[in-house]
C-alpha positions as semicolon CSV with decimal commas, in nm:
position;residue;x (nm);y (nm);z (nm)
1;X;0,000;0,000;0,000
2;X;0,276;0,232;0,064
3;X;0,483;0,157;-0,242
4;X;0,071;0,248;-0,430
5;X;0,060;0,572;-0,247
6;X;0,420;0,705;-0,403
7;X;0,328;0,563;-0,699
8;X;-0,026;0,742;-0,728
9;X;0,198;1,070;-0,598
10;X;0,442;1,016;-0,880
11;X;0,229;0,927;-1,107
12;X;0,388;1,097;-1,422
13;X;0,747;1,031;-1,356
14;X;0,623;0,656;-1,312
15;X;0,477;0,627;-1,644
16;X;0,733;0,783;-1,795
17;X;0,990;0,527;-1,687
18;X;0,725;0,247;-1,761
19;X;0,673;0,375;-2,111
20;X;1,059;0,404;-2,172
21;X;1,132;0,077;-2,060
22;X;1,232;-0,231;-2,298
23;X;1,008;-0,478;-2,094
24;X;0,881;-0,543;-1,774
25;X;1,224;-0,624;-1,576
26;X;1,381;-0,324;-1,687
27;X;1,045;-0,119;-1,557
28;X;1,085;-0,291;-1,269
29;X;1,439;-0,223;-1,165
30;X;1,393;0,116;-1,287
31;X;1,153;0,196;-1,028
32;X;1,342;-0,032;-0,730
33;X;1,640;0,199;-0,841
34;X;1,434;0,614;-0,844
35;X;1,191;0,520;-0,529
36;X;1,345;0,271;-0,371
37;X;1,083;-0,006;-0,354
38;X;1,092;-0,385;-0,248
39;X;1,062;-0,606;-0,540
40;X;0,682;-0,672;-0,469
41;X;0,622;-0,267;-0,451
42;X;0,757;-0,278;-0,793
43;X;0,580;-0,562;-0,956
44;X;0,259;-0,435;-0,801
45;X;0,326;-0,094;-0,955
46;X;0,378;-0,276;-1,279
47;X;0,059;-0,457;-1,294
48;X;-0,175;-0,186;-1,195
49;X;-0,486;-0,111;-1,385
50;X;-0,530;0,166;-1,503
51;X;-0,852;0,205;-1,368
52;X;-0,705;0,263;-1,085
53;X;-0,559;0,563;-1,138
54;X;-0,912;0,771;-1,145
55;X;-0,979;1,058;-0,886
56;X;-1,194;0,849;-0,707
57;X;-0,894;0,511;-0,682
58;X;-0,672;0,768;-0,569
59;X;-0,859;0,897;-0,290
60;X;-0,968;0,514;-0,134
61;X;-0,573;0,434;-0,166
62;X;-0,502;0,703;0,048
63;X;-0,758;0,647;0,322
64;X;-0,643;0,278;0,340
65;X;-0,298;0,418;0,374
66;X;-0,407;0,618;0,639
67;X;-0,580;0,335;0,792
68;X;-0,317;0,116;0,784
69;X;-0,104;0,354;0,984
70;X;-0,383;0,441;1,260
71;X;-0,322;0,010;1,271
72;X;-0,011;0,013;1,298
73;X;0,059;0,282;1,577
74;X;-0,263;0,071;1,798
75;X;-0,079;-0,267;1,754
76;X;0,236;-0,128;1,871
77;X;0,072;0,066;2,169
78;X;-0,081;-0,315;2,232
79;X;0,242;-0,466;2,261
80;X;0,412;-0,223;2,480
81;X;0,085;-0,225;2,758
82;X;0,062;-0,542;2,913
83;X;-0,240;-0,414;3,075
84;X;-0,378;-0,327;2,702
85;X;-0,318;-0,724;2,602
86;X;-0,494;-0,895;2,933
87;X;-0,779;-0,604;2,875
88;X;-0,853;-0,767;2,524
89;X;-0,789;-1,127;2,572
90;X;-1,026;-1,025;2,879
91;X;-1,267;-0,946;2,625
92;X;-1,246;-1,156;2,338
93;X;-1,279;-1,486;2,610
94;X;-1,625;-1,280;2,719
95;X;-1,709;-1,311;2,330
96;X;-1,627;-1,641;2,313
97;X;-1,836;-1,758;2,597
98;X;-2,169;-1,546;2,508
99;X;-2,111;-1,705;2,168
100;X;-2,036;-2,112;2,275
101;X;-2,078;-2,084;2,658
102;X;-2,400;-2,348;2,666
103;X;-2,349;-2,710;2,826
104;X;-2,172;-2,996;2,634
105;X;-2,447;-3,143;2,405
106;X;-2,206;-3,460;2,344
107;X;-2,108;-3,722;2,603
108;X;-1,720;-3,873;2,611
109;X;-1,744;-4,223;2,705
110;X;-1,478;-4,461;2,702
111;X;-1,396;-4,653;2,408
112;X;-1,581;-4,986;2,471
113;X;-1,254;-5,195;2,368
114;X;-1,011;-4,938;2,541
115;X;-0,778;-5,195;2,802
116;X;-0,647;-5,038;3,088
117;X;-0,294;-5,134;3,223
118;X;-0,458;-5,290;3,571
119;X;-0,665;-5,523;3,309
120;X;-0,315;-5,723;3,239
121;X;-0,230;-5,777;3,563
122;X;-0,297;-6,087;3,735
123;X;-0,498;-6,092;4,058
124;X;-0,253;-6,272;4,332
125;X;-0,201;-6,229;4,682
126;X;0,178;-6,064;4,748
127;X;0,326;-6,028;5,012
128;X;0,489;-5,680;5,069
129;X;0,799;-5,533;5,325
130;X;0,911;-5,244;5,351
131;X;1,243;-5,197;5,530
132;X;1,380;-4,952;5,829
133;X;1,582;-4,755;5,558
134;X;1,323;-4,721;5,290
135;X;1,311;-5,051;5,052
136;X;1,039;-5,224;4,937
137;X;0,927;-5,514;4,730
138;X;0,694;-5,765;4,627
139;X;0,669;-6,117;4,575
140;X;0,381;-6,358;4,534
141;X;0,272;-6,565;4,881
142;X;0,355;-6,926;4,695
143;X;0,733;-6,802;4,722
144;X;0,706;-6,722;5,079
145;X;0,556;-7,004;5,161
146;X;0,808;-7,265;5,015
147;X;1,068;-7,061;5,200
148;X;0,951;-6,969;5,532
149;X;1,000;-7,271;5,693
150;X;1,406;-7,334;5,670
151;X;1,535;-7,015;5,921
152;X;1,501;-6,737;6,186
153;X;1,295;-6,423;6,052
154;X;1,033;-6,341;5,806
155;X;1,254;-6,382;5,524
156;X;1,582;-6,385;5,362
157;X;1,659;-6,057;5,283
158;X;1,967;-5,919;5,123
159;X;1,935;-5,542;5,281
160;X;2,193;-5,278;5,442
161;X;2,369;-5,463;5,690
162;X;2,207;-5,264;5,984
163;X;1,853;-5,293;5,769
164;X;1,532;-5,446;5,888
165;X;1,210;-5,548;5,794
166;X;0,986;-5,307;5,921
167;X;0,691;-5,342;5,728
168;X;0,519;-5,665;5,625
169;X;0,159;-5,760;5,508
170;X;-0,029;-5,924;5,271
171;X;-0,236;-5,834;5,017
172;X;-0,389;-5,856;4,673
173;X;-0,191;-5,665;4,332
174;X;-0,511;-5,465;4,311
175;X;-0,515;-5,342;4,643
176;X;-0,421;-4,978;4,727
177;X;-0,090;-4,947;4,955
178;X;-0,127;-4,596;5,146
179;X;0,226;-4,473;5,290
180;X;0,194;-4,235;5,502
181;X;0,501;-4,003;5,638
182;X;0,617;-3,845;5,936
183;X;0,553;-3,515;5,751
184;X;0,179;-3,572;5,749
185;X;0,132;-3,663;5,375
186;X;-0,011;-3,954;5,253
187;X;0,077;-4,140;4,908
188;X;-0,104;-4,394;4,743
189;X;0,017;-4,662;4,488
190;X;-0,166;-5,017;4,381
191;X;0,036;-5,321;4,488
192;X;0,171;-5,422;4,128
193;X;0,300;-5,084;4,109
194;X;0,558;-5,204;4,338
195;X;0,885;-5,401;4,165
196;X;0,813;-5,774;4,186
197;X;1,192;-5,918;4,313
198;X;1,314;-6,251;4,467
199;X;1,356;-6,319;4,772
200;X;1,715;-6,235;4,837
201;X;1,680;-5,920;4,692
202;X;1,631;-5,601;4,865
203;X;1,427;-5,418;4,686
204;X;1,390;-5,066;4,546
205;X;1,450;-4,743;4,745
206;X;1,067;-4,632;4,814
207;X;1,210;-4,245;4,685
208;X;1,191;-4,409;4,360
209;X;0,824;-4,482;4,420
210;X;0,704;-4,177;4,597
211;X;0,776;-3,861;4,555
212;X;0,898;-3,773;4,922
213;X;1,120;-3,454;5,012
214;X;1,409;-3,498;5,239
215;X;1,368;-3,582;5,595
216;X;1,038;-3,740;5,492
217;X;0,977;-4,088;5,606
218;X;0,741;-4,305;5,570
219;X;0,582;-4,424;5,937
220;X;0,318;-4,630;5,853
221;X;0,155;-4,855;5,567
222;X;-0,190;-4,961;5,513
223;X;-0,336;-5,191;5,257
224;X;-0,661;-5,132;5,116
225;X;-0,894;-5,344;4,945
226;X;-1,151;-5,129;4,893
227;X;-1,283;-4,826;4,995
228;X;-1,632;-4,847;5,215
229;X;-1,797;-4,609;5,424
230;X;-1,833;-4,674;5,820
231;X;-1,428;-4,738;5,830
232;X;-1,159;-4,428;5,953
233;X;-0,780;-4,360;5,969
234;X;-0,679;-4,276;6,310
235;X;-0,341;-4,073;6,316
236;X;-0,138;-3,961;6,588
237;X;0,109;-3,713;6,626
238;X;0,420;-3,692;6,862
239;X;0,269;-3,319;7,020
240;X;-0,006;-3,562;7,125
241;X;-0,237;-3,427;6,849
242;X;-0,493;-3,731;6,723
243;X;-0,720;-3,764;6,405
244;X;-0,988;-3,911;6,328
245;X;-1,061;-3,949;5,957
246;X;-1,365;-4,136;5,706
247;X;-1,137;-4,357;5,484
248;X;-1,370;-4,240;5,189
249;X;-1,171;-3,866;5,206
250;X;-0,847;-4,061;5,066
251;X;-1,002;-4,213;4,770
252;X;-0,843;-3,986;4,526
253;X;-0,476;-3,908;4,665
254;X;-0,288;-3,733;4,353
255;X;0,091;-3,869;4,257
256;X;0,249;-3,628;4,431
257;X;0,056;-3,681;4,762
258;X;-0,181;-3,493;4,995
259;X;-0,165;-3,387;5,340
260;X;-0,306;-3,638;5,580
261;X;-0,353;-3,402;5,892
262;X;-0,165;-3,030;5,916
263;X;0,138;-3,055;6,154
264;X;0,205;-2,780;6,394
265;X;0,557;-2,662;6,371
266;X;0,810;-2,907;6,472
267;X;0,565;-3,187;6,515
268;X;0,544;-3,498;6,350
269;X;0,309;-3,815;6,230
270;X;0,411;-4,093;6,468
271;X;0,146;-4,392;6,337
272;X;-0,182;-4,436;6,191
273;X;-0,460;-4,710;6,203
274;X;-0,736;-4,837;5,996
275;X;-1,055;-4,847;6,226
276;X;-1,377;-4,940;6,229
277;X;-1,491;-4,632;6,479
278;X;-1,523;-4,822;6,790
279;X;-1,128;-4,889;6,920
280;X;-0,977;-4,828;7,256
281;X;-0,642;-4,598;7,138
282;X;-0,331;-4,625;7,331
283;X;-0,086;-4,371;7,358
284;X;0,264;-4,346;7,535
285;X;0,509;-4,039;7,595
286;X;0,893;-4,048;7,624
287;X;0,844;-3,981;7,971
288;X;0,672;-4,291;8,059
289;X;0,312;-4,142;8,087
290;X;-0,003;-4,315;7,867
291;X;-0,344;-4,290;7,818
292;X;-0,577;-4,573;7,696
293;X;-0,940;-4,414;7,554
294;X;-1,148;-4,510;7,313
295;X;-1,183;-4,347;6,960
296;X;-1,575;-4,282;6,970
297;X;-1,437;-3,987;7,159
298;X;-1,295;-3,830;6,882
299;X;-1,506;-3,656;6,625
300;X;-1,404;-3,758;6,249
301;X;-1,217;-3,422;6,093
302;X;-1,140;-3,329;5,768
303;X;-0,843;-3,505;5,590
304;X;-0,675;-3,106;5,596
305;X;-0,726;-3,038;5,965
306;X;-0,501;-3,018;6,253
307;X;-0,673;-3,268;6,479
308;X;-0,731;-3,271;6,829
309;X;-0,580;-3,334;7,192
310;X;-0,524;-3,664;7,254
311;X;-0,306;-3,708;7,580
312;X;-0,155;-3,335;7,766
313;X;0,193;-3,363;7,799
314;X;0,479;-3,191;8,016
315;X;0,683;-2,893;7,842
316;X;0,981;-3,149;7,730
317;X;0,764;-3,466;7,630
318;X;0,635;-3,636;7,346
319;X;0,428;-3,946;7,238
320;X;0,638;-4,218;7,095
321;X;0,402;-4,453;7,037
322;X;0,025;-4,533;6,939
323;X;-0,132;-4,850;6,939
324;X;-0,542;-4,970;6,839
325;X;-0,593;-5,320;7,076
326;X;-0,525;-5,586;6,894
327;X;-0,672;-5,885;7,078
328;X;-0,479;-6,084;7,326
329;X;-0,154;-5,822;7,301
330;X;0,027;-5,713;7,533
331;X;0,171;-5,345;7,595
332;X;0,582;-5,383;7,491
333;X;0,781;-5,073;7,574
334;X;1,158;-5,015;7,557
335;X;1,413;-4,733;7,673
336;X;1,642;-4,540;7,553
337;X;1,921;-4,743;7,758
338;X;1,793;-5,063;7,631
339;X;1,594;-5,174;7,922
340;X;1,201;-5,277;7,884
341;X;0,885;-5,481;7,972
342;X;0,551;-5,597;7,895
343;X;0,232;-5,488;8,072
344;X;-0,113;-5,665;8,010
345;X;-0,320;-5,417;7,846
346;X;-0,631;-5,451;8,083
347;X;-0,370;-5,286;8,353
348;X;-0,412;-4,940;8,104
349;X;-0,801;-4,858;8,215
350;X;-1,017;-4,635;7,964
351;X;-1,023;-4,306;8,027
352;X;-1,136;-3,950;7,866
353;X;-0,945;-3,818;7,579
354;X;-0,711;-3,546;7,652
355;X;-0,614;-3,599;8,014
356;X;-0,226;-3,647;8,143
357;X;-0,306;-4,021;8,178
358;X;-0,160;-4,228;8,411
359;X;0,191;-4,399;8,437
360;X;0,303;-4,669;8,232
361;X;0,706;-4,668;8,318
362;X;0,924;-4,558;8,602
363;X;1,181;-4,372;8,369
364;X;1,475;-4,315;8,565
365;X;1,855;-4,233;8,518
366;X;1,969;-4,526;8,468
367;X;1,677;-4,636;8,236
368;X;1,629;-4,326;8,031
369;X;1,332;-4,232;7,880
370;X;1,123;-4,446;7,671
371;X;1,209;-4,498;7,281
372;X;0,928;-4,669;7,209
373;X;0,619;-4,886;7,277
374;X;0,423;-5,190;7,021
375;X;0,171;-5,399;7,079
376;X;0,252;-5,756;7,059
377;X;0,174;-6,085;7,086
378;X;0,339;-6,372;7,237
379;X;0,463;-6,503;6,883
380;X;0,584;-6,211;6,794
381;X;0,967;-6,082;6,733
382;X;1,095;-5,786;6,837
383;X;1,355;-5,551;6,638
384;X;1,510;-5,287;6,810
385;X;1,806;-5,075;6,644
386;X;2,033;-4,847;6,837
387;X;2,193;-4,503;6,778
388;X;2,547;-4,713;6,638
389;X;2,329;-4,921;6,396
390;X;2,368;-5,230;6,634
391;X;2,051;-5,451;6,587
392;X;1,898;-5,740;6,838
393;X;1,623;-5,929;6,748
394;X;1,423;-6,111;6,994
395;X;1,137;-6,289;7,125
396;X;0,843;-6,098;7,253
397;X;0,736;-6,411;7,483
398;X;1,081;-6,397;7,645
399;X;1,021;-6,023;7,761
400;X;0,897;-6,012;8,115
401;X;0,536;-5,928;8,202
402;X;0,538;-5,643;8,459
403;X;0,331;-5,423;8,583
404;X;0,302;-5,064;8,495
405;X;0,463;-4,913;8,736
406;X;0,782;-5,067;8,728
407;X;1,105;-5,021;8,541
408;X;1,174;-5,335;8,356
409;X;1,445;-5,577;8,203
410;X;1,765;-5,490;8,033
411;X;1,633;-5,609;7,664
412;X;1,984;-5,463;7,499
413;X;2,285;-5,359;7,631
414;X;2,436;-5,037;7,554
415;X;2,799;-4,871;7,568
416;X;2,846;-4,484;7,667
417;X;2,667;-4,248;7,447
418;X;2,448;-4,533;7,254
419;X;2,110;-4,568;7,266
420;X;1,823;-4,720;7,092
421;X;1,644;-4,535;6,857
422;X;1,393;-4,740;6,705
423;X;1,209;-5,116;6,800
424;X;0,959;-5,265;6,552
425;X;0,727;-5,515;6,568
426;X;0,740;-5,830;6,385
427;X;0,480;-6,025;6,306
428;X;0,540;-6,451;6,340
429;X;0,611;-6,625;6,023
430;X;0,303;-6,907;6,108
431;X;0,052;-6,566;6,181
432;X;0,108;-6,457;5,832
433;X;0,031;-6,796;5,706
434;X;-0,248;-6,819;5,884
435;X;-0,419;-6,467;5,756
436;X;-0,348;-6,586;5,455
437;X;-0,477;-6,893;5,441
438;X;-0,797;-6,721;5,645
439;X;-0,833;-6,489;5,292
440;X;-0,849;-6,792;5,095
């Protein structure tokens, strides 16, 4: 349009070097060379009608020159205002939805021969550990049977060489596994999802599963089958904060997690339970306090909230340990110094939620404070791991019952400046057999 304009202006001069020209190329550099146009100004120039050179022609060129410049200067105003650009994509999305904004008229439905991934996997009952340090793995229950019967422990593992089984359950490769850390997230992955390996093998790091962020560990692991209403996850905290949750609010837990129950500063998820509603909860503090009530006491919360009170605790105290009764159990706890009993559980009576509870340990000097405290039975194993990375493994029936008040066995003996860190409970090769063989 611009190259049109000089042209129309020049309109003599043009013709003249038109007219003298041998042929079209020569007009064309001829006119690149006296105005200086582009190679398309020039070949436009050259096939203009005449017609267009009227009064009237002339005139409409120059008001779509003039147009075209008004453009211009507004598209170049546009680009420098950001506030100009978000005020008419503001508007043309308005336009768009006055014009198309009615509801979907078509349905998307899956394609009828579509095959999920979870359709070529085999329904099988696996049996699933997950270690102290963080590995886990699957294998089907026909391999741990054939095995279980030829040594000491659950199974062979080939693991760190201070590593433990923490962790072990059965359950179906359709079932959900939901980890849940001390940060107070939750993470949810189906059972296959998990790297079938043999049973020497140790596994994969969980980090490779989950995406946890550092310092996050995972405290507890529950298998679901399926999600039904009247059934709640019952966390606890080591401030002494407890939860009460409807299983149905972690049906649809996104890869990268969700929070299971917001942590006050500096506190921590200890454990958490499946429940049916109706469960006496135990709780014990590093300073040898517990409380025993039951969980109708506790009002179901959202999965986001904080939670409530569940035991008051001194200034420098925390719980270490939460346990739902588990039928004919009885209450382990160990100290830091390695010494520890049993208590039968009907010695803990049921009380209100909240309260300081009563004693369960006489923590002394020469004890220390408690480390930890599981509910076990009398075919159970006990793990505990100190602050060197020395472990001891041993028999919860050879543990002395005591009563509450009391201050125990020595359990594991410990050199200056040691001190156990962890215990675990676990569960008797012939009980796993035997849920097993009670889900067939």
């Amino acid at each position: 349009m611009e190259g049109l304009k000089i042209a129309i202006d020049n309109l003599n001069e043009v013709i003249n070097i038109i007219r003298s020209s041998k042929n079209e190329s020569d007009a064309k550099q001829a006119l690149i060379e006296r105005f200086g146009f582009t190679e398309k100004q020039a070949q436009a120039i050259v096939d203009m009608r005449l017609g267009r050179l009227t009064a009237l022609e002339r005139e409409k060129i120059d008001n779509e020159y003039n147009e075209l410049l008004e453009k211009i200067k507004y598209y170049r105003d546009v680009l420098a205002n950001e506030f100009m650009v978000l005020n008419i994509i503001k508007e043309e999305l308005g336009e768009i939805k006055q014009k198309y904004g009615d509801e979907r008229r078509t349905k998307i439905i899956p394609d009828e021969n579509e095959i999920e991934i979870e359709d070529l996997i085999e329904v099988e009952e696996n049996v699933v550990t997950l270690t102290h340090f963080g590995y886990v793995k699957r294998l089907p229950t026909s391999t741990y049977k054939s095995q279980k019967r030829g040594g000491k422990g659950i199974m062979g593992l080939s693991t760190r060489e201070e590593d433990f089984v923490e962790h072990l359950f059965i359950t179906s490769t359709h079932d959900y596994l939901l980890f849940f850390t001390n940060k107070g997230k939750v993470y949810r992955l189906k059972t296959y999802e998990i790297p079938e390996a043999g049973r020497q093998a140790k596994g994969m790091a969980i980090v490779n599963l989950l995406q946890l962020d550092q310092n996050e560990k995972v405290t507890t692991v529950i298998p679901i089958s399926e999600y039904k209403e009247g059934f709640y996850l019952f966390m606890a905290t080591k401030h002494g904060i407890v939860k009460k949750t409807d299983l149905m609010e972690y049906d649809n837990i996104r890869k990268g997690g969700l929070t299971a129950v917001s942590l006050r500063e500096n506190d921590e998820l200890i454990d958490v339970r499946l429940t049916d509603g109706t469960k006496n909860i135990l709780l014990v503090t590093r300073k040898g306090m517990s409380i025993r009530f039951n969980e109708k006491d506790v009002r179901p919360l959202g999965r986001a909230a904080q939670g409530v009170k569940g035991i008051t605790l001194d200034e420098d105290d925390e719980v270490v340990g939460m346990s739902a009764d588990i039928e004919n159990a009885s209450v382990l706890v160990v100290t830091e110094k390695g010494f520890g009993k049993r208590t039968e559980l009907d010695e803990y009576k049921v009380q209100i939620r909240g309260g300081k509870g009563i004693l369960t340990y006489r923590v002394t000097e020469k004890t220390g404070k408690l480390a930890g405290m599981k509910l076990v039975s009398e075919d159970d194993d006990v793990m505990m791991i100190s602050s060197d990375g020395s472990i001891i493994r041993i028999k919860a029936k050879d543990i002395s019952i005591l009563g509450r008040a009391t201050q125990g066995v020595t359990l594991m003996r410990m050199d200056d400046g040691v001190s156990v860190v962890s215990i675990a409970r676990i569960a008797n090769e012939d009980e796993e057999e035997k849920d097993d063989e009670e889900k067939e």
